[in-house]
XYZ file of C-alpha atoms in Angstrom:
437
model
C -25.047 28.125 -26.147
C -26.316 29.688 -22.952
C -25.712 28.819 -19.304
C -28.285 26.719 -17.518
C -31.152 28.493 -15.851
C -32.358 27.445 -12.402
C -34.301 24.218 -12.456
C -38.055 24.308 -12.077
C -39.679 22.491 -9.126
C -40.644 19.668 -11.489
C -37.032 19.301 -12.680
C -35.760 19.380 -9.100
C -38.194 16.603 -8.241
C -36.898 14.605 -11.226
C -33.305 14.985 -10.013
C -34.319 13.927 -6.509
C -36.048 10.862 -7.927
C -32.937 10.010 -9.902
C -30.868 10.176 -6.741
C -33.168 7.622 -5.108
C -32.896 5.025 -7.864
C -31.049 1.997 -6.544
C -28.417 0.098 -8.415
C -29.332 -3.288 -9.776
C -28.411 -5.856 -7.116
C -25.859 -8.578 -7.650
C -27.082 -11.234 -10.027
C -29.731 -8.939 -11.478
C -27.683 -6.888 -13.915
C -28.191 -6.717 -17.663
C -28.699 -10.161 -19.066
C -28.658 -11.610 -15.559
C -24.955 -10.866 -15.185
C -22.937 -9.850 -12.154
C -23.048 -6.564 -10.308
C -22.293 -3.622 -12.582
C -18.636 -2.743 -13.063
C -17.476 0.483 -11.369
C -17.146 3.282 -13.915
C -13.347 3.829 -13.588
C -12.702 0.106 -13.861
C -14.885 -0.131 -16.985
C -12.771 2.529 -18.738
C -9.551 0.812 -17.708
C -10.879 -2.531 -18.973
C -11.717 -1.003 -22.357
C -8.241 0.508 -22.648
C -6.555 -2.787 -21.765
C -8.721 -4.638 -24.278
C -7.661 -2.287 -27.037
C -4.013 -2.536 -26.038
C -4.116 -6.313 -26.374
C -5.050 -6.090 -30.052
C -3.714 -3.010 -31.763
C -4.475 -2.155 -35.324
C -0.889 -0.916 -35.189
C 0.013 -4.437 -36.318
C -1.249 -3.143 -39.682
C 0.640 -0.244 -41.201
C 0.499 1.614 -44.481
C 2.254 4.441 -46.251
C -0.010 7.320 -47.121
C 0.486 10.760 -48.677
C 0.682 13.584 -46.169
C -2.801 14.730 -47.181
C -4.262 11.383 -46.057
C -2.353 10.984 -42.788
C -4.217 13.521 -40.644
C -5.605 11.936 -37.479
C -3.672 8.685 -37.871
C -0.795 7.568 -35.653
C 2.858 7.318 -36.681
C 3.910 3.684 -37.005
C 7.575 4.614 -37.352
C 9.673 7.405 -35.857
C 9.766 10.656 -37.783
C 13.475 11.250 -38.353
C 14.918 14.360 -39.955
C 15.836 13.710 -43.576
C 17.944 16.885 -43.734
C 19.219 19.725 -41.613
C 16.550 22.291 -40.777
C 17.063 24.849 -42.061
C 19.141 23.220 -44.756
C 21.185 26.409 -45.303
C 21.823 29.624 -43.407
C 18.805 31.882 -43.940
C 17.810 35.418 -43.115
C 15.273 35.725 -40.287
C 14.274 39.254 -41.310
C 13.937 41.625 -44.244
C 16.989 43.873 -44.175
C 20.637 43.878 -45.145
C 23.294 41.179 -45.039
C 26.522 42.866 -43.937
C 30.162 41.818 -43.601
C 32.423 43.344 -40.965
C 31.851 46.528 -39.006
C 29.875 49.400 -40.540
C 29.346 51.608 -42.264
C 29.058 49.392 -45.349
C 29.146 49.930 -49.067
C 25.895 48.905 -50.719
C 26.334 46.267 -53.412
C 24.869 47.413 -56.711
C 22.102 45.436 -58.366
C 19.212 43.398 -57.073
C 19.185 42.025 -53.560
C 18.958 38.412 -52.412
C 15.447 36.929 -52.517
C 14.037 33.722 -51.035
C 14.346 30.900 -53.525
C 16.998 32.620 -55.640
C 20.320 31.085 -56.670
C 23.245 31.000 -54.270
C 24.433 34.604 -53.835
C 28.033 35.634 -54.215
C 30.089 36.076 -51.021
C 30.313 39.467 -49.336
C 33.554 41.392 -49.176
C 34.572 42.967 -45.902
C 32.633 46.220 -45.448
C 29.968 45.286 -48.022
C 26.166 45.089 -47.622
C 23.442 43.609 -49.823
C 19.657 43.842 -49.414
C 18.123 40.490 -48.342
C 14.597 39.111 -47.849
C 13.276 36.881 -45.081
C 14.021 33.238 -45.869
C 16.728 34.030 -48.421
C 20.069 32.219 -48.440
C 22.785 34.080 -46.505
C 25.816 35.045 -48.660
C 29.126 33.554 -47.579
C 31.194 35.664 -45.144
C 28.105 37.506 -43.826
C 28.570 38.837 -40.292
C 24.944 39.653 -39.481
C 21.582 40.748 -40.873
C 20.542 44.290 -40.030
C 16.785 44.837 -40.049
C 15.501 47.462 -42.465
C 14.027 49.503 -39.612
C 17.368 49.543 -37.771
C 19.504 51.152 -40.502
C 19.524 53.933 -43.090
C 21.053 54.491 -46.501
C 23.019 57.575 -47.405
C 24.149 57.542 -51.000
C 26.010 54.292 -51.521
C 26.619 53.822 -47.795
C 24.585 51.928 -45.187
C 24.634 53.021 -41.553
C 23.281 51.077 -38.550
C 21.177 52.936 -35.998
C 22.117 50.543 -33.232
C 24.807 48.066 -32.280
C 25.174 45.105 -34.647
C 25.922 41.738 -33.061
C 27.663 38.946 -34.946
C 25.113 36.367 -36.159
C 22.036 38.468 -35.383
C 18.849 37.619 -37.334
C 20.553 34.708 -39.089
C 18.970 31.271 -38.801
C 22.005 28.981 -39.022
C 21.853 25.674 -40.859
C 20.634 22.905 -38.531
C 19.260 25.306 -35.916
C 16.066 23.243 -35.535
C 17.511 19.801 -36.218
C 20.314 17.894 -37.862
C 19.820 15.158 -40.439
C 18.958 11.911 -38.629
C 17.622 13.608 -35.482
C 14.441 12.117 -33.993
C 11.655 14.616 -34.581
C 8.744 12.566 -33.203
C 8.510 9.014 -31.835
C 6.277 6.278 -33.188
C 2.843 6.514 -31.623
C 2.528 10.261 -32.135
C -0.809 11.511 -33.436
C -0.563 13.166 -36.846
C -1.876 16.665 -36.217
C -1.820 19.629 -38.620
C 1.451 20.734 -36.981
C 2.964 17.269 -37.548
C 2.011 17.483 -41.233
C 3.798 20.811 -41.449
C 6.892 19.456 -39.699
C 6.971 16.383 -41.946
C 6.683 18.524 -45.052
C 9.444 20.860 -43.854
C 11.638 17.827 -43.213
C 11.147 16.587 -46.774
C 8.512 13.864 -46.355
C 5.931 13.184 -49.058
C 4.445 10.131 -47.310
C 4.199 8.837 -43.752
C 4.044 5.310 -42.349
C 1.005 5.242 -40.088
C -1.374 2.899 -38.353
C -4.778 2.773 -40.021
C -7.723 3.975 -38.009
C -9.654 1.218 -36.219
C -12.569 0.167 -38.435
C -16.029 0.423 -36.885
C -19.396 -0.867 -38.047
C -22.524 0.603 -36.432
C -25.680 -1.459 -35.963
C -28.759 0.457 -34.809
C -31.290 -1.968 -33.334
C -35.016 -1.424 -32.969
C -38.390 -1.514 -34.745
C -39.599 1.781 -33.267
C -37.275 4.067 -35.244
C -38.209 6.458 -38.052
C -35.662 7.792 -40.520
C -37.643 10.901 -41.474
C -40.551 13.110 -40.549
C -42.161 13.738 -37.182
C -42.456 11.106 -34.423
C -45.906 9.533 -34.622
C -48.027 6.517 -33.742
C -45.647 5.273 -31.050
C -42.602 5.591 -33.307
C -39.641 7.878 -32.652
C -36.963 9.406 -34.849
C -33.647 7.587 -35.080
C -31.353 10.072 -33.336
C -28.415 7.677 -33.074
C -27.599 6.967 -36.735
C -26.924 10.643 -37.572
C -24.880 11.075 -34.376
C -22.773 7.961 -33.937
C -20.892 7.924 -37.246
C -19.503 11.469 -36.972
C -18.855 11.013 -33.252
C -16.857 7.822 -33.755
C -14.968 9.420 -36.637
C -13.959 12.256 -34.323
C -12.752 9.614 -31.853
C -10.350 8.329 -34.509
C -12.347 5.507 -36.095
C -12.953 4.694 -39.737
C -16.690 4.031 -39.900
C -17.187 1.424 -42.617
C -20.978 1.284 -42.412
C -24.142 2.026 -40.472
C -27.078 -0.386 -40.650
C -30.459 -0.674 -38.962
C -31.614 -4.084 -37.755
C -35.070 -5.049 -36.537
C -36.016 -6.655 -33.243
C -37.431 -9.768 -34.961
C -35.651 -13.127 -35.413
C -34.292 -11.967 -38.782
C -32.715 -8.995 -37.040
C -31.185 -11.237 -34.420
C -29.753 -13.483 -37.157
C -28.329 -10.446 -38.974
C -26.787 -9.307 -35.706
C -25.130 -12.692 -35.216
C -23.741 -12.625 -38.761
C -22.349 -9.129 -38.253
C -20.787 -10.012 -34.911
C -19.057 -13.074 -36.325
C -18.120 -11.934 -39.852
C -17.799 -8.139 -39.854
C -14.657 -6.679 -41.403
C -14.632 -4.119 -38.592
C -12.278 -4.105 -35.627
C -15.166 -2.883 -33.460
C -18.895 -3.433 -33.870
C -20.989 -0.804 -32.095
C -24.621 -1.659 -31.365
C -27.379 0.510 -29.935
C -30.182 -0.851 -27.806
C -30.895 -4.457 -26.964
C -28.329 -4.662 -24.137
C -30.810 -5.241 -21.292
C -32.809 -8.411 -20.692
C -36.155 -7.630 -22.302
C -38.057 -9.965 -24.648
C -36.525 -8.431 -27.809
C -33.079 -7.609 -26.392
C -30.942 -9.859 -28.575
C -27.410 -8.683 -27.831
C -26.667 -10.990 -24.894
C -28.084 -14.148 -26.558
C -26.196 -13.387 -29.769
C -22.926 -12.869 -27.885
C -23.471 -16.141 -26.012
C -24.104 -17.939 -29.309
C -20.942 -16.375 -30.776
C -18.935 -17.609 -27.754
C -17.907 -14.043 -27.020
C -16.138 -13.079 -23.810
C -18.004 -10.413 -21.856
C -15.364 -8.026 -20.546
C -17.845 -5.512 -19.141
C -21.488 -6.387 -18.562
C -23.173 -3.346 -17.114
C -21.492 -0.266 -15.663
C -22.335 1.562 -12.441
C -22.991 4.839 -14.251
C -26.091 6.933 -14.949
C -27.165 7.259 -17.653
C -25.936 4.225 -19.537
C -26.061 1.464 -16.942
C -26.722 -1.462 -19.371
C -23.722 -0.824 -21.662
C -21.338 -3.694 -22.361
C -18.023 -4.622 -23.937
C -17.336 -8.042 -25.438
C -14.504 -9.692 -27.329
C -15.123 -12.176 -30.143
C -12.137 -14.354 -30.926
C -8.588 -14.363 -29.569
C -7.417 -11.289 -27.616
C -4.722 -10.429 -30.148
C -6.695 -10.959 -33.357
C -10.446 -10.920 -32.687
C -12.914 -8.043 -32.834
C -14.724 -6.179 -30.094
C -18.347 -5.246 -29.628
C -19.413 -2.153 -27.722
C -23.068 -2.397 -26.778
C -24.589 1.032 -26.199
C -27.974 1.604 -24.581
C -30.732 2.791 -26.896
C -31.467 6.061 -25.101
C -29.448 8.853 -26.745
C -27.667 10.375 -23.726
C -27.104 6.893 -22.325
C -25.468 6.000 -25.647
C -23.217 9.057 -25.320
C -22.247 7.818 -21.862
C -21.287 4.481 -23.407
C -19.210 6.165 -26.093
C -17.139 8.045 -23.531
C -16.947 5.154 -21.065
C -16.108 2.228 -23.351
C -15.718 3.218 -27.012
C -13.268 6.092 -26.593
C -10.644 4.313 -24.448
C -10.976 1.174 -26.590
C -10.462 3.071 -29.846
C -7.561 5.124 -28.505
C -5.769 1.959 -27.425
C -6.515 0.151 -30.693
C -4.996 3.065 -32.594
C -1.933 3.127 -30.356
C -2.759 6.588 -29.028
C -1.937 7.716 -25.516
C -4.775 7.960 -22.976
C -6.428 11.357 -22.920
C -4.917 13.596 -20.240
C -7.132 13.880 -17.184
C -8.129 17.204 -15.663
C -10.700 18.610 -13.295
C -12.788 21.745 -12.988
C -14.830 23.223 -10.158
C -18.539 22.646 -10.614
C -20.752 25.721 -10.341
C -23.763 24.753 -8.275
C -24.728 21.597 -6.419
C -25.220 18.466 -8.536
C -27.525 15.664 -7.325
C -25.976 12.212 -7.305
C -27.000 8.575 -7.393
C -26.624 6.732 -4.073
C -24.270 4.125 -5.578
C -23.336 4.986 -9.169
C -21.306 7.597 -10.995
C -23.289 10.203 -12.958
C -22.159 11.823 -16.207
C -23.695 15.282 -16.498
C -23.402 17.658 -19.502
C -21.600 20.868 -18.559
C -20.660 24.157 -20.144
C -17.065 25.181 -19.447
C -16.594 28.824 -18.524
C -13.190 29.963 -17.335
C -12.213 27.530 -14.590
C -15.784 26.420 -13.849
C -18.101 23.721 -15.163
C -21.764 24.716 -15.198
C -24.226 21.788 -15.252
C -26.858 21.945 -17.973
C -30.488 20.959 -17.767
C -32.122 18.294 -19.901
C -29.731 15.561 -18.817
C -32.125 12.615 -18.719
C -31.124 9.341 -20.446
C -33.353 9.983 -23.482
C -32.412 13.659 -23.875
C -29.882 15.223 -26.214
C -30.725 18.875 -25.598
C -28.222 19.206 -22.768
C -25.283 17.478 -24.441
C -25.909 19.360 -27.707
C -25.187 22.593 -25.822
C -22.316 21.157 -23.776
C -18.545 21.301 -23.993
C -17.995 18.230 -21.832
C -19.470 15.797 -19.336
C -18.644 16.094 -15.655
C -18.016 12.910 -13.670
C -20.211 13.175 -10.577
C -19.392 10.697 -7.793
C -22.043 8.780 -5.844
C -24.123 11.007 -3.557
C -23.452 14.060 -5.748
C -21.154 17.072 -5.635
C -21.222 20.419 -3.843
C -20.729 23.728 -5.607
C -17.008 24.401 -6.015
C -16.041 20.725 -5.827
C -13.429 19.627 -8.379
C -14.843 17.050 -10.795
C -13.150 15.106 -13.569
C -14.092 16.504 -16.988
C -14.576 14.450 -20.148
C -14.198 16.727 -23.171
C -16.571 16.156 -26.047
C -14.580 15.443 -29.225
C -15.644 18.575 -31.084
C -14.690 20.748 -28.090
C -11.248 19.163 -27.686
C -10.244 18.960 -31.352
C -10.841 15.179 -31.708
C -8.924 13.670 -34.615
C -9.065 16.664 -36.977
C -11.610 15.092 -39.295
């Protein structure tokens, strides 16, 4: 990835034109709805919607190997003291009393060996890191801090009682709370659980997501031709949603004809998914079926258009009761606009459904002026370098070139941002670690 180069005059003109685009007036939003929801409020609405119906009501026990990226449904309590016996923190010598010491004949004490015999006063025995400490040991002397002379061991520096010994229960005692319920199972959590003696964990399953890609103009292979374009969303959305913590149970393409609309209605009303994600069809054109289908399904529109560019005609709906129904996230059909919808609505919804904490917020200083919309928030791909966020070119609604090279999207307020201004940063899931899948 390389930093953005200065925009050409044509690209500057495009940005200026973008800044002059007016927001849809009240009553003229997608599907004839109300004025678009402010971007921060849309994210908060999605998070609240997910919190009202958590998949945490479902729990399962899974082997450690299958728990990565899920959320603990029960506290992780220590099943034993850690360490469960006094252990050596270093390779060296276990000694008893003040030196010099007589070296015990025979093999030393190795990690995993049987319980060693106790040390007599003035005695030393060679010991390995992680090995059980013999009874009556005063300290462990590191190999590099002592010397042997015949059958005697001499320390080269002062020996302190208890040095380089990890006492039983130093990290925790049996029954201690290691992690609360709601903690994300990371690689470090797997290691801690294994050290504490767990073979399985009780977790909340990932929210299940079904993806429906709408449109007759999409090709699944070859070069764009004859007015048709490649389907860029199917290859992108599944992995993206997986990195956001979802279990993607299927991806289907539906046409813009009446049969496609009927298939959309069936999916909305009968899908086994917790969240149905659609692409395209969220505006009010002649083949935009999402709004009519949601009306027919008696869905509640929680967000119907967001004051953000790109991605203005995104939506969030709930089908069924708040605590047991499913949600639909309607993404625009343009690729970068769909990315905007993922970060605006899908991510906070999925985090809340999984019982995960909201992502920590942070800002970075933008490097260079960024044009803005007169009314709406803009989400602009940026490359993070040190403490700065450098805007990338190719950030139009239908473009993926900018976001493919980006680490994050910067949240640009209405009217734009000046160079050096602190902007909120939305990490892309592969740049921030996602859900380790």
